[in-house]
Structures are given as structure tokens and as C-alpha cells.
Coordinates of C-alpha atoms in Angstrom, one line a residue:
Chain A
X214 CA 45.1 -39.5 29.8
X215 CA 43.4 -36.2 29.1
X216 CA 45.2 -34.1 26.5
X217 CA 45.9 -30.5 27.4
X218 CA 44.2 -27.9 25.3
X219 CA 46.3 -25.8 23.0
X220 CA 47.1 -22.4 24.3
X221 CA 45.2 -19.6 22.7
X222 CA 47.0 -18.3 19.6
X223 CA 49.4 -21.3 19.3
X224 CA 47.3 -23.2 16.7
X225 CA 48.3 -21.0 13.8
X226 CA 52.0 -21.3 14.7
X227 CA 51.8 -25.1 15.1
X228 CA 50.0 -25.4 11.7
X229 CA 52.7 -23.3 10.0
X230 CA 55.4 -25.5 11.7
X231 CA 53.7 -28.7 10.7
X232 CA 53.7 -27.8 7.0
X233 CA 57.2 -26.3 7.1
X234 CA 58.8 -29.5 6.0
X235 CA 56.4 -30.1 3.1
X236 CA 52.8 -30.0 1.9
X237 CA 50.3 -31.8 4.1
X238 CA 46.5 -32.2 4.1
X239 CA 44.4 -31.2 7.1
X240 CA 44.2 -34.6 8.6
X241 CA 48.0 -35.1 8.3
X242 CA 48.6 -31.7 9.9
X243 CA 46.5 -32.7 12.9
X244 CA 48.3 -35.9 13.2
X245 CA 51.7 -34.3 12.7
X246 CA 51.0 -31.8 15.6
X247 CA 49.9 -34.6 17.8
X248 CA 52.9 -36.8 17.0
X249 CA 55.5 -34.1 17.1
X250 CA 54.3 -33.0 20.5
X251 CA 54.9 -36.5 21.8
X252 CA 51.2 -37.2 21.7
X253 CA 50.6 -34.4 24.3
X254 CA 48.9 -31.9 22.1
X255 CA 45.7 -32.8 20.4
X256 CA 44.3 -30.3 17.9
X257 CA 40.7 -29.6 18.2
X258 CA 39.7 -30.6 14.7
X259 CA 36.7 -28.3 14.5
X260 CA 39.1 -25.4 14.9
X261 CA 41.8 -26.7 12.5
X262 CA 40.0 -26.1 9.2
X263 CA 38.9 -22.6 9.8
X264 CA 42.5 -21.9 10.9
X265 CA 43.8 -23.4 7.7
X266 CA 41.5 -21.3 5.6
X267 CA 42.3 -18.2 7.6
X268 CA 46.1 -18.8 7.1
X269 CA 45.4 -19.4 3.4
X270 CA 43.6 -16.1 3.1
X271 CA 46.5 -14.3 4.8
X272 CA 48.8 -15.9 2.2
X273 CA 50.8 -17.7 4.9
X274 CA 49.7 -21.0 3.2
X275 CA 48.8 -21.9 -0.3
X276 CA 46.6 -24.8 -1.1
X277 CA 46.2 -27.2 -4.0
X278 CA 44.2 -30.3 -4.5
X279 CA 46.1 -33.5 -4.9
X280 CA 45.7 -37.2 -4.3
X281 CA 46.2 -38.6 -0.9
X282 CA 48.1 -41.8 0.2
X283 CA 44.7 -43.5 0.2
X284 CA 44.2 -42.5 -3.4
X285 CA 41.6 -39.9 -2.4
X286 CA 41.2 -36.3 -3.5
X287 CA 42.7 -34.2 -0.7
X288 CA 43.6 -30.6 -0.2
X289 CA 47.3 -30.0 0.5
X290 CA 48.6 -26.9 2.2
X291 CA 52.1 -25.6 1.6
X292 CA 53.9 -22.9 3.5
X293 CA 54.5 -19.7 1.5
X294 CA 57.5 -17.3 1.8
X295 CA 55.3 -15.0 3.8
X296 CA 54.2 -17.9 6.0
X297 CA 57.8 -18.9 6.6
X298 CA 58.6 -15.4 7.8
X299 CA 55.5 -15.4 10.0
X300 CA 56.5 -18.8 11.4
X301 CA 60.0 -17.4 12.2
X302 CA 58.5 -14.4 14.0
X303 CA 55.9 -16.5 15.9
X304 CA 58.6 -19.0 16.9
X305 CA 60.9 -16.3 18.2
X306 CA 58.0 -14.7 20.2
X307 CA 57.1 -18.1 21.6
X308 CA 60.6 -18.9 22.6
X309 CA 60.8 -15.6 24.4
X310 CA 57.4 -16.0 26.1
X311 CA 58.0 -19.6 27.1
X312 CA 61.4 -18.8 28.5
X313 CA 59.9 -15.9 30.5
X314 CA 57.1 -18.2 31.7
X315 CA 59.6 -20.9 32.6
X316 CA 61.7 -18.4 34.4
X317 CA 58.8 -17.0 36.3
X318 CA 57.7 -20.5 37.3
X319 CA 61.1 -21.6 38.5
X320 CA 62.1 -18.5 40.3
X321 CA 62.4 -18.8 44.1
X322 CA 60.1 -16.7 46.2
X323 CA 61.7 -13.5 47.5
X324 CA 63.2 -13.9 50.9
X325 CA 63.2 -17.7 50.7
Chain B
X83 CA 39.3 -5.2 1.3
X84 CA 41.0 -5.4 -2.1
X85 CA 38.6 -4.9 -5.0
X86 CA 39.6 -8.1 -6.7
X87 CA 38.4 -10.2 -3.8
X88 CA 35.0 -8.5 -4.2
X89 CA 34.8 -9.2 -7.8
X90 CA 36.6 -12.6 -8.1
X91 CA 37.4 -15.5 -5.9
X92 CA 41.1 -15.6 -5.0
X93 CA 41.6 -18.6 -7.2
X94 CA 38.7 -17.9 -9.6
X95 CA 36.3 -20.4 -8.0
X96 CA 32.6 -19.8 -7.8
X97 CA 30.7 -19.8 -4.5
X98 CA 29.3 -23.2 -5.3
X99 CA 32.8 -24.5 -6.0
X100 CA 34.2 -23.1 -2.8
X101 CA 31.4 -24.8 -0.8
X102 CA 31.9 -28.1 -2.6
X103 CA 35.7 -27.9 -1.8
X104 CA 35.0 -27.3 1.9
X105 CA 32.5 -30.2 1.8
X106 CA 35.1 -32.5 0.2
X107 CA 37.9 -31.4 2.5
X108 CA 35.9 -32.1 5.7
X109 CA 34.6 -35.4 4.3
X110 CA 38.1 -36.5 3.6
X111 CA 39.2 -35.7 7.1
X112 CA 36.3 -37.7 8.6
X113 CA 36.9 -40.6 6.3
X114 CA 40.6 -40.7 7.2
X115 CA 39.8 -40.6 10.9
X116 CA 37.2 -43.3 10.5
X117 CA 39.7 -45.5 8.7
X118 CA 42.2 -45.0 11.4
X119 CA 39.7 -46.0 14.1
X120 CA 38.6 -49.1 12.1
X121 CA 42.3 -50.1 11.8
X122 CA 42.6 -49.8 15.6
X123 CA 39.8 -52.4 16.0
X124 CA 36.6 -50.4 16.0
X125 CA 33.5 -51.5 14.0
X126 CA 32.6 -49.4 11.0
X127 CA 29.6 -47.7 12.6
X128 CA 31.5 -47.0 15.9
X129 CA 34.4 -45.6 14.0
X130 CA 32.1 -43.3 12.0
X131 CA 30.4 -42.1 15.2
X132 CA 33.8 -41.7 16.9
X133 CA 35.2 -39.6 14.0
X134 CA 32.2 -37.3 14.0
X135 CA 32.3 -36.9 17.8
X136 CA 35.9 -36.0 17.8
X137 CA 35.5 -33.6 14.9
X138 CA 32.6 -31.7 16.6
X139 CA 29.8 -29.9 14.9
X140 CA 30.5 -30.4 11.2
X141 CA 27.8 -28.0 10.0
X142 CA 29.2 -25.2 12.2
X143 CA 32.8 -25.9 11.0
X144 CA 31.6 -25.9 7.4
X145 CA 29.9 -22.5 8.0
X146 CA 33.0 -21.0 9.7
X147 CA 35.2 -22.1 6.8
X148 CA 32.7 -20.7 4.3
X149 CA 32.7 -17.4 6.2
X150 CA 36.5 -17.3 6.1
X151 CA 36.6 -18.1 2.4
X152 CA 33.7 -16.0 1.2
X153 CA 33.2 -13.3 3.8
X154 CA 33.7 -10.5 1.3
X155 CA 31.7 -12.2 -1.3
X156 CA 28.8 -12.7 1.1
X157 CA 28.7 -9.0 1.6
X158 CA 28.9 -8.5 -2.1
X159 CA 26.0 -10.9 -2.7
X160 CA 23.9 -9.0 -0.2
X161 CA 24.8 -5.7 -1.9
X162 CA 24.0 -7.3 -5.3
X163 CA 20.6 -8.5 -4.0
X164 CA 19.7 -5.0 -2.7
X165 CA 20.9 -3.5 -6.0
X166 CA 18.9 -6.1 -8.0
X167 CA 15.7 -5.2 -6.0
X168 CA 16.3 -1.5 -6.6
X169 CA 16.9 -2.1 -10.3
X170 CA 13.7 -4.3 -10.6
X171 CA 11.7 -1.6 -8.9
X172 CA 13.2 1.1 -11.0
X173 CA 12.5 -0.9 -14.2
X174 CA 8.9 -1.4 -13.1
X175 CA 8.4 2.2 -12.4
X176 CA 9.9 3.3 -15.7
X177 CA 7.8 0.7 -17.5
X178 CA 4.6 1.9 -15.9
X179 CA 5.4 5.5 -16.6
X180 CA 6.3 4.6 -20.2
X181 CA 3.0 2.6 -20.6
X182 CA 1.0 5.5 -19.2
X183 CA 2.7 8.0 -21.5
X184 CA 2.2 5.7 -24.4
X185 CA -1.5 5.3 -23.6
X186 CA -1.9 9.1 -23.2
X187 CA -0.1 9.7 -26.5
X188 CA -2.4 7.2 -28.3
X189 CA -5.4 9.0 -26.9
X190 CA -4.0 12.3 -28.0
X191 CA -3.3 11.0 -31.5
X192 CA -6.9 9.8 -31.6
X193 CA -8.2 13.2 -30.6
X194 CA -5.9 14.9 -33.1
X195 CA -7.0 12.6 -35.9
X196 CA -10.6 13.5 -35.2
X197 CA -9.7 17.1 -35.3
X198 CA -7.9 16.8 -38.6
X199 CA -10.7 14.8 -40.1
X200 CA -13.3 17.3 -39.0
X201 CA -11.3 20.3 -40.1
X202 CA -10.3 18.8 -43.4
X203 CA -14.0 18.2 -44.2
X204 CA -14.7 21.9 -43.2
X205 CA -11.9 23.0 -45.6
X206 CA -13.3 21.1 -48.4
X207 CA -16.7 22.8 -48.0
X208 CA -15.2 26.2 -47.3
X209 CA -15.6 28.5 -50.4
X210 CA -12.3 29.4 -52.1
X211 CA -10.3 26.9 -50.2
X212 CA -6.8 26.6 -51.5
X213 CA -6.0 23.4 -49.6
X214 CA -6.7 20.1 -51.2
X215 CA -8.7 17.6 -49.2
X216 CA -6.0 15.0 -49.5
X217 CA -2.2 14.9 -49.6
X218 CA -1.7 17.5 -46.8
X219 CA 2.0 18.0 -46.4
X220 CA 1.6 19.0 -42.8
X221 CA -1.8 17.9 -41.6
X222 CA -1.5 19.6 -38.2
X223 CA -0.5 23.0 -39.5
X224 CA -3.2 22.7 -42.2
X225 CA -5.8 21.7 -39.6
X226 CA -5.0 24.6 -37.4
X227 CA -5.1 27.1 -40.3
X228 CA -8.4 25.5 -41.4
X229 CA -9.8 25.8 -37.9
X230 CA -9.1 29.5 -37.9
X231 CA -10.7 29.9 -41.2
X232 CA -13.7 27.7 -40.5
X233 CA -14.4 29.6 -37.3
X234 CA -13.9 33.0 -39.0
X235 CA -16.3 32.0 -41.7
X236 CA -18.7 30.3 -39.4
X237 CA -18.5 27.3 -41.5
X238 CA -21.0 24.5 -40.8
X239 CA -19.8 21.6 -38.7
X240 CA -18.5 18.5 -40.5
X241 CA -21.1 16.0 -41.4
X242 CA -21.4 13.3 -38.8
X243 CA -21.2 9.9 -40.4
X244 CA -22.5 7.7 -37.7
X245 CA -21.5 4.4 -39.3
X246 CA -17.8 5.3 -39.9
X247 CA -17.6 7.1 -36.5
X248 CA -19.0 4.0 -34.8
X249 CA -16.5 1.8 -36.5
X250 CA -13.7 4.1 -35.4
X251 CA -14.8 4.2 -31.8
X252 CA -15.3 0.5 -31.7
X253 CA -11.7 0.0 -33.0
X254 CA -10.5 2.3 -30.2
X255 CA -12.5 0.4 -27.5
X256 CA -11.1 -2.8 -28.9
X257 CA -7.6 -1.5 -28.3
X258 CA -8.4 -0.4 -24.7
X259 CA -6.1 -2.5 -22.6
X260 CA -7.1 -1.5 -19.1
X261 CA -10.1 -0.1 -17.3
X262 CA -8.4 3.3 -17.3
X263 CA -8.5 3.3 -21.1
X264 CA -12.2 2.5 -21.1
X265 CA -12.8 5.3 -18.7
X266 CA -10.8 7.8 -20.8
X267 CA -12.5 6.8 -23.9
X268 CA -15.9 7.1 -22.2
X269 CA -15.0 10.5 -21.1
X270 CA -14.1 11.6 -24.6
X271 CA -17.1 10.0 -26.1
X272 CA -19.5 11.6 -23.6
X273 CA -18.3 15.0 -24.7
X274 CA -19.3 14.6 -28.3
X275 CA -21.9 17.2 -29.3
X276 CA -25.6 16.6 -29.9
X277 CA -26.5 13.0 -29.2
X278 CA -23.6 11.5 -31.2
X279 CA -22.3 9.6 -28.2
X280 CA -25.7 7.8 -27.8
X281 CA -25.9 7.1 -31.6
X282 CA -22.5 5.6 -31.5
X283 CA -23.0 3.6 -28.4
X284 CA -26.3 2.2 -29.6
X285 CA -24.3 0.7 -32.5
X286 CA -21.2 -0.5 -30.7
X287 CA -21.9 -1.0 -27.0
X288 CA -22.7 -4.7 -27.2
X289 CA -19.6 -5.3 -29.4
X290 CA -17.1 -3.6 -27.0
X291 CA -15.1 -6.6 -25.9
X292 CA -13.9 -5.6 -22.4
X293 CA -16.4 -5.7 -19.6
X294 CA -14.3 -3.1 -17.9
X295 CA -14.7 -0.7 -20.7
X296 CA -18.5 -1.3 -20.9
X297 CA -18.6 -0.5 -17.2
X298 CA -16.2 2.4 -17.0
X299 CA -17.6 4.3 -19.9
X300 CA -20.8 4.7 -18.0
X301 CA -19.2 6.9 -15.4
X302 CA -18.8 9.9 -17.7
X303 CA -22.5 9.8 -18.5
X304 CA -23.7 9.6 -14.9
X305 CA -21.2 11.5 -12.7
X306 CA -21.2 15.2 -11.9
X307 CA -24.9 15.5 -12.3
X308 CA -25.1 13.2 -15.4
X309 CA -25.4 13.9 -19.1
X310 CA -28.9 14.4 -20.6
X311 CA -28.8 11.0 -22.3
X312 CA -27.5 9.1 -19.3
X313 CA -30.7 6.9 -18.9
X314 CA -30.4 5.8 -22.6
X315 CA -26.8 4.8 -22.2
X316 CA -27.6 3.1 -18.9
X317 CA -30.3 1.1 -20.7
X318 CA -27.6 -0.4 -23.0
X319 CA -25.7 -1.5 -19.9
X320 CA -28.9 -2.7 -18.1
X321 CA -29.6 -5.1 -21.0
X322 CA -26.0 -6.2 -21.3
X323 CA -25.2 -9.9 -21.6
X324 CA -23.0 -9.7 -18.5
X325 CA -24.6 -9.5 -15.0
X326 CA -21.5 -7.5 -13.8
X327 CA -22.4 -4.8 -16.3
X328 CA -26.1 -4.9 -15.5
X329 CA -25.2 -4.5 -11.8
X330 CA -23.4 -1.3 -12.6
X331 CA -26.3 0.0 -14.6
X332 CA -28.9 -0.7 -11.9
X333 CA -26.6 1.0 -9.3
X334 CA -26.4 4.1 -11.4
X335 CA -30.1 4.0 -12.4
X336 CA -30.9 4.6 -8.7
X337 CA -30.1 8.2 -9.1
X338 CA -32.5 8.6 -12.0
X339 CA -35.4 6.3 -11.1
X340 CA -35.0 6.9 -7.3
X341 CA -35.6 3.2 -6.8
X342 CA -33.5 0.1 -6.7
X343 CA -34.0 -2.3 -9.6
X344 CA -31.3 -4.7 -8.5
X345 CA -33.8 -6.1 -5.9
X346 CA -36.6 -6.1 -8.4
X347 CA -35.3 -6.4 -12.0
X348 CA -38.8 -6.9 -13.5
X349 CA -39.6 -3.4 -12.3
X350 CA -37.0 -2.0 -14.6
X351 CA -38.8 -3.1 -17.7
X352 CA -41.9 -1.3 -16.5
X353 CA -40.0 1.8 -15.6
X354 CA -38.1 1.7 -18.9
X355 CA -41.3 1.4 -20.9
X356 CA -42.6 4.6 -19.3
X357 CA -39.4 6.5 -19.6
X358 CA -37.7 5.4 -22.8
X359 CA -36.4 8.3 -24.9
X360 CA -38.0 10.8 -22.5
X361 CA -36.1 14.0 -21.7
X362 CA -34.1 13.8 -18.4
X363 CA -36.1 16.5 -16.5
X364 CA -39.3 14.6 -17.2
X365 CA -37.9 11.3 -16.1
X366 CA -36.6 12.9 -12.9
X367 CA -39.8 14.8 -12.1
X368 CA -41.7 11.5 -12.5
X369 CA -39.3 9.6 -10.3
X370 CA -39.2 12.2 -7.6
X371 CA -43.0 12.3 -7.5
X372 CA -43.2 8.5 -7.4
X373 CA -40.8 8.4 -4.5
X374 CA -43.0 10.8 -2.5
X375 CA -46.0 8.7 -3.3
X376 CA -44.3 5.6 -2.1
X377 CA -43.1 7.3 1.1
X378 CA -46.6 8.5 1.9
X379 CA -48.1 5.1 1.3
X380 CA -45.6 3.0 3.3
X381 CA -45.1 2.3 7.0
X382 CA -42.6 0.3 9.1
X383 CA -39.8 -1.5 7.3
X384 CA -40.9 -0.6 3.8
X385 CA -41.0 3.1 4.8
X386 CA -37.6 2.9 6.4
X387 CA -36.1 1.4 3.2
X388 CA -37.6 4.1 1.1
X389 CA -36.2 6.8 3.5
X390 CA -32.8 5.3 3.5
X391 CA -32.8 4.9 -0.2
X392 CA -33.8 8.5 -0.8
X393 CA -31.1 9.5 1.6
X394 CA -28.5 7.9 -0.6
X395 CA -29.9 9.2 -3.9
X396 CA -27.5 11.4 -5.9
X397 CA -29.2 14.8 -5.4
X398 CA -26.8 16.5 -7.8
X399 CA -28.6 14.8 -10.7
X400 CA -31.9 16.2 -9.5
X401 CA -30.3 19.6 -8.8
X402 CA -28.9 19.8 -12.3
X403 CA -31.8 18.6 -14.3
X404 CA -34.9 19.6 -12.4
X405 CA -36.1 23.2 -12.6
X406 CA -34.9 24.9 -9.4
X407 CA -38.4 25.6 -8.2
X408 CA -39.5 22.0 -8.7
X409 CA -36.4 20.8 -6.9
X410 CA -36.9 23.1 -3.9
X411 CA -40.6 22.1 -3.7
X412 CA -39.7 18.4 -3.8
X413 CA -37.1 18.8 -1.1
X414 CA -39.7 20.5 1.1
X415 CA -42.1 17.7 0.5
X416 CA -39.5 15.1 1.3
X417 CA -38.5 16.9 4.5
X418 CA -42.2 16.9 5.4
X419 CA -42.3 13.1 5.0
X420 CA -39.0 12.9 7.0
X421 CA -40.6 14.9 9.8
X422 CA -43.5 12.4 9.9
X423 CA -40.9 9.5 10.0
X424 CA -38.9 11.2 12.8
X425 CA -42.0 11.2 15.0
X426 CA -42.7 7.5 14.3
X427 CA -42.6 5.0 17.1
X428 CA -40.3 2.8 14.9
X429 CA -36.6 3.5 15.7
X430 CA -35.6 2.3 12.2
X431 CA -38.0 4.7 10.5
X432 CA -36.9 7.5 12.8
X433 CA -33.3 6.9 12.0
X434 CA -34.0 6.7 8.2
X435 CA -36.0 9.9 8.4
X436 CA -33.3 11.8 10.2
X437 CA -30.6 10.5 7.8
X438 CA -32.7 11.7 4.8
X439 CA -33.3 15.1 6.4
X440 CA -29.5 15.4 7.1
X441 CA -28.9 14.7 3.4
X442 CA -31.6 17.1 2.1
X443 CA -30.7 19.8 4.5
X444 CA -32.5 20.5 7.8
X445 CA -34.4 23.7 8.0
X446 CA -35.5 25.5 11.2
X447 CA -38.9 24.0 11.2
X448 CA -37.6 20.5 11.0
X449 CA -35.0 21.2 13.6
X450 CA -37.6 22.6 16.0
X451 CA -40.3 20.0 15.4
X452 CA -38.3 16.8 14.7
X453 CA -34.8 17.1 16.1
X454 CA -35.0 19.1 19.3
X455 CA -37.5 16.7 21.0
X456 CA -35.2 13.8 20.4
X457 CA -32.3 15.7 22.0
X458 CA -34.2 16.8 25.1
X459 CA -32.7 15.4 28.4
X460 CA -34.4 12.1 29.3
X461 CA -35.7 11.4 25.8
X462 CA -36.4 7.7 25.6
X463 CA -35.5 7.3 21.9
X464 CA -32.7 4.8 21.2
X465 CA -29.2 6.0 21.2
X466 CA -28.8 5.5 17.5
X467 CA -31.8 7.6 16.8
X468 CA -30.5 10.4 19.0
X469 CA -27.1 10.2 17.4
X470 CA -28.9 10.6 14.0
X471 CA -30.6 13.6 15.5
X472 CA -27.2 15.1 16.4
X473 CA -26.1 14.6 12.9
X474 CA -29.2 16.3 11.6
X475 CA -28.7 19.1 14.0
X476 CA -25.2 19.6 12.7
X477 CA -26.1 19.4 9.0
X478 CA -27.2 23.0 8.6
X479 CA -25.6 25.9 10.5
X480 CA -27.7 27.9 13.0
X481 CA -26.8 30.3 15.7
X482 CA -25.5 28.7 18.8
X483 CA -24.9 25.4 17.1
X484 CA -21.4 24.9 18.5
X485 CA -22.4 25.6 22.1
X486 CA -25.4 23.2 21.6
X487 CA -23.2 20.4 20.4
X488 CA -20.7 20.9 23.2
X489 CA -23.6 20.9 25.7
X490 CA -25.0 17.6 24.2
X491 CA -21.5 16.1 24.5
X492 CA -21.1 17.0 28.1
X493 CA -24.5 16.0 29.1
X494 CA -24.3 12.6 27.3
X495 CA -20.8 11.8 28.6
X496 CA -21.8 12.3 32.3
X497 CA -24.7 11.8 34.6
X498 CA -24.5 8.0 34.5
X499 CA -26.1 7.7 31.0
X500 CA -23.2 7.8 28.7
X501 CA -24.2 7.2 25.1
X502 CA -21.1 6.8 23.1
X503 CA -22.9 7.0 19.7
X504 CA -24.4 10.3 20.7
X505 CA -21.2 11.8 22.2
X506 CA -19.2 10.6 19.2
X507 CA -21.7 12.2 16.8
X508 CA -21.5 15.5 18.7
X509 CA -17.7 15.5 18.7
X510 CA -17.5 14.4 15.0
X511 CA -19.9 17.3 14.1
X512 CA -17.7 19.7 16.1
X513 CA -14.6 18.4 14.4
X514 CA -16.1 18.7 11.0
X515 CA -17.5 22.2 11.7
X516 CA -14.1 23.7 11.4
X517 CA -15.5 26.4 13.7
X518 CA -12.6 27.9 15.8
X519 CA -15.2 28.9 18.4
X520 CA -15.4 25.2 19.3
X521 CA -11.7 25.2 20.4
X522 CA -12.1 27.0 23.7
X523 CA -15.4 25.3 24.4
X524 CA -13.8 21.9 24.0
X525 CA -10.7 22.9 26.1
X526 CA -13.1 23.9 28.9
X527 CA -14.7 20.4 28.6
X528 CA -11.3 18.9 29.1
X529 CA -10.4 21.1 32.0
X530 CA -13.6 20.0 33.7
X531 CA -13.1 16.4 32.9
X532 CA -9.8 15.1 31.6
X533 CA -10.4 11.4 32.1
X534 CA -8.4 9.2 29.6
X535 CA -11.5 8.7 27.4
X536 CA -12.2 12.4 27.3
X537 CA -8.6 13.2 26.4
X538 CA -8.7 10.8 23.6
X539 CA -12.2 11.7 22.2
X540 CA -12.2 15.5 22.8
X541 CA -8.5 15.6 21.9
X542 CA -9.3 14.0 18.6
X543 CA -11.9 16.7 17.8
X544 CA -9.3 19.3 18.9
X545 CA -6.8 17.7 16.6
X546 CA -9.1 18.2 13.6
X547 CA -9.7 21.8 14.6
X548 CA -6.2 22.8 15.4
X549 CA -4.0 20.4 13.5
X550 CA -2.1 19.5 16.7
X551 CA -1.5 15.7 16.8
X552 CA -3.5 14.2 19.7
X553 CA -1.2 11.1 20.0
X554 CA -1.7 9.7 23.5
X555 CA -4.2 12.4 24.5
X556 CA -3.1 15.7 25.9
X557 CA -4.6 17.0 29.1
X558 CA -6.4 20.3 29.7
X559 CA -3.2 22.0 30.9
X560 CA -1.6 21.3 27.5
X561 CA -4.5 22.7 25.6
X562 CA -4.7 25.8 27.8
X563 CA -1.0 26.4 27.0
X564 CA -1.7 25.8 23.3
X565 CA -4.6 28.2 23.3
X566 CA -2.6 30.9 25.0
X567 CA 0.3 30.6 22.5
X568 CA -1.9 30.4 19.4
X569 CA -4.6 33.0 20.1
X570 CA -3.2 35.2 17.3
X571 CA -4.1 32.6 14.8
X572 CA -7.7 32.5 15.9
X573 CA -10.5 34.8 15.0
X574 CA -10.4 38.3 16.6
X575 CA -13.3 37.7 19.0
X576 CA -11.5 34.6 20.5
X577 CA -8.3 36.5 21.5
X578 CA -9.9 37.9 24.6
X579 CA -11.1 34.5 25.7
X580 CA -9.5 33.2 28.9
X581 CA -9.8 29.6 30.0
X582 CA -9.9 29.2 33.8
X583 CA -8.1 26.3 35.4
X584 CA -11.0 25.0 37.4
X585 CA -11.9 21.4 37.6
X586 CA -15.5 20.4 38.2
X587 CA -17.1 17.1 39.0

């Protein structure tokens, strides 16, 4: 089954959400997004890492090198306080937009 | 952008470390994906390929990550590079200036030392001198005071100790680091009074280590009409151990021997035997007479070579050292030979003769007898000969010269027999004449014919005369407008000139 592409602007929010419960490396973040979306969303991996670095520069994430479950050196990203606030704001925006989109899509045509 | 991110990495990492971290991070991702695919049943190679395909363009992703991480620092690196280049250039310029100043100061110190030595010697000889010869507390002040006294008392010049002076000059030449130093030392040496420079050079020339210096010092003896002892100095160079130095000597000797020894080195020994230690006027009179004899005795290619050679001789040397009457007489004789050559049936001889006449200075007789016939309409002489005739015509001013050159240009650029070498010679002569009267004449030429070639060529001559850039070639209309606007800058008699907008042909 073909996976739908992520909506523009949602990757940052999904990344922040993925690390909200604890530090993860990039591969785990991609997998977390895929799993938590019920295997519907598949992150374009080529976009993931620039997004991670961008969020790190914005101080929404902080990174540190650690050892992975496979005993390999891996870079772990952790949500910062600033990132948590950003996630809260993004989530609220998303809720509002998705509700509005849902409402628009379920509304009956006028005069029907 | 915060200053700290320009100066330091956020986490203190260097650029190389940032790049290595990106590399490791992406490699880890690919390895994890590959492992996942292997565990799902794929072969190692298929899994590797699958991981890479899913990831996309690794190089591009790496570059995007690098840009995100180091964007500011990339700018900083570029700024640093530019700054570095500017600094290197500045250091080089300062270094060169410092080197030049140091060299200049060394030369100045040398000159001052000479002066002090000479004046101290004068002081010692001066009657009633209160200043001891040695132990001067302020040598410069002492030297200047002594100079005043020595001049006032008309004291005799300091004795010239050729051996110690030669040693001193050799030491200075040994320190000459560049050809410029050799040139400067040669200039100073050539200004020594009497024949001291020759006495010194006879002792040290062969020991001067730098070929550059042995070449460069010759210039001061041969340029600007040459020093009286130039041939003796050139002999030292002509017998130098290095061919490169000999070559310079033979080149300069052309101006004194009026012949080229570089094509016949044996002839130099003969010439030298006849001219060694002879005074310069005598050497030149003999050379000038020999040249005339050779010209009279030669024909064809040999004559052409003599004519061309004479045309390139440095006449300033003859003008300076020959008595004026002898020089004038010699020029008249040479012009006579040139006239004979110009009438030759050999184009090469004609060209050489006209070139020589141009150099010597064409008189009315030569112009009438030798030049005018070659510039008659329908003259069958080759274009190059007629172009040489135009140059000869332009070499000495005469009444109606500008109009004549314009007429030649127009005639030669139309009528189906365009000769570019002749038209170019005429325009070049007009451009060089700096005669403002040529301006309206040339504008009229353009009004009659403003074909692209004419705009370019005539416009180029007008550019030289007016200073107006010709660029793509202005047409006649432009130049008419320019003339109307700029009449006030032109000579009085041209202000009434009107250029009519008529187009012929």
C-alpha cells in the first residue's frame, strides 16, 4: 500500500512529538512516527536529518552522542523546554486546523 | 546572527568534527535500516541497496545538514578567505615598499659615505684645518662644513685611489640583489668625473657576479646620447664570458659602429683594433663614413639591410658627439643614398630607403623627387612601398600636409583599389599630427562615406585628435554635432568652418 506523504510543515511537529517521551536517535524517530501513525505515515528519511538539525539549531531539541541498542555510537535527540512549548503550540494549531478541515469536509452542501 | 555562532560552534566543535558527526549519524541510520531489512529476509547486498534507495541522495542530505549546522560559519570562512587574501596582498605591498626603501637608503648611504670620504680628505689638505681627519663626532655636519670651506678655498679634488675605489665599487655590485640595483649603481658610476668609471670598470667588470648587473650598468653609458667612454665600457661587455652580456654589448655597439657585429662577431675584433681608445667623435665619424661607403657599394638585399640598419641607428649618439656641421653633412649624404634607393626597382630597397629618410628627416628635395612620384595616382609600386612613402611624407611638416594626407586617404579608400596599408598610414599620420585642422577634414570624409570601416578607422584618428572615445564608431552626424559644440576649443581660424551635410558617392 502506498504511504501518504506528510503534509508540509508537519514533520517538525511529529519529530517533536516523537521525542516528547524520551531521547531517541534519528532512525528510532522515523520508526516511532511510522508506528505511532499506525504505519500510515512514512517519514522521508532524506528530510528527517536536516529537520532534526534545524530543530536543534532552534533550541527545540538538544543532542548528545550515546550508545545505541545495537551497541553503536548514535546521536540522541532530546526535547528541550523551548521545544516542549513549541510542540504544545503546534499541536493546538494542528487540532484547530484538522478540526476545521474535518468540519469543512463533512459539511453538507448548502440547499441539500 | 549571534556573534558567538560566528566565532564558535554551538558546542565548541570544529568544522571537521561537525562533518564527521553528520557522516556518522547518517551511516548509523543506513546501517540500522540495512539490519532491519536483513532481519526481514533480504540478502546483505539487497538490504544495503534498499536502505540507500529509501534514504535518497545521501550526498545531498549530508550537504543540507552541513548547511544547517554551519551556515553562519561558511559565511565566516568566506569572509576569512577574503580577509586573508587582502592581508597577504597588503603584506606583499608593504614588503616591496620596504625593500625598495631599504635599497634606496643603502644607495644613499653609499653616496654619503663617498661624500664624507672625499670631503674629509679635502679637509686634511686644507691649510689651517681645525678638524681632525679621524674621530669626527658628526661626520655629516663636518662634511658639509668642509664642503663649504673646500669650495670657498677652491681646494683641489680628493686624490683618486683607483684600487680602493674599485674594491669599494665591487663590494657594492656584489651586494646588488636585483637588476634595478645594478642599473642604479651603473648610473652612479657613470657620473664619476674624468675617466674614473672606466678605470674602475676595467678592474672590476669581470668580477661583478650578477649577469644582470653587468648588463644593466651598460645602459647609463650608452643611453641619452652616450658617455664619451661608452665604447670602452662596451668592449668590456663584448668580451664578457657570458653570451647574454656579449649580446647586450653588440646591440649597443650598433649605435657607435653603425654595423651589426652580432651577425659577424669576427668583424668586431677588426673594428675594435681600429677604434680602441679613440675619442668618441673620431669613432663615430669613421663609422658614419663607412656606412655611406657600404651603402654606395651595395645593391639589392645587402643594400636593403644597410638602409634598414641605418634607419634604426641611434641618431642621438651621432647628434651629441659629431660636430654639428659634420652631422648635417652626413645626413644629407645619407638622404641622397636613400633617394637613390627609393628610385630602385627593388621594393625592399625602396621601403628601406623611405624608412631611413623618415628617420633622418625628409627635406623638400627628397619629398619632391622620391616621395611624390610614389604617391601619384596609378603608381605601380607595391602598397607597402607607398605606405612607407606616406610615412616619409608625414615625417616633416610642410604646407598643405594635412590636406594631402586626407586626399591620399580618400583616394586610396575608394575607386576600387583600396590599399589598407596606405590608408592606415595616412590616418595614423593624421592622428599623430595633432593638427586640429585635420578634424573638420576627417569629419567631411565621414559625411561623404560613413561605411562601418570608415567610421572605425577615421573615427579612431578623430579619437586621437579630439579625445572623444570612438567605441563602436560614430557616424558623420555625431561628429558634426561634436564639431559645432566644441568649436571654441579649436584654433581661431576653424571656428568659422561649417561642415555641410551632403553625402557623396
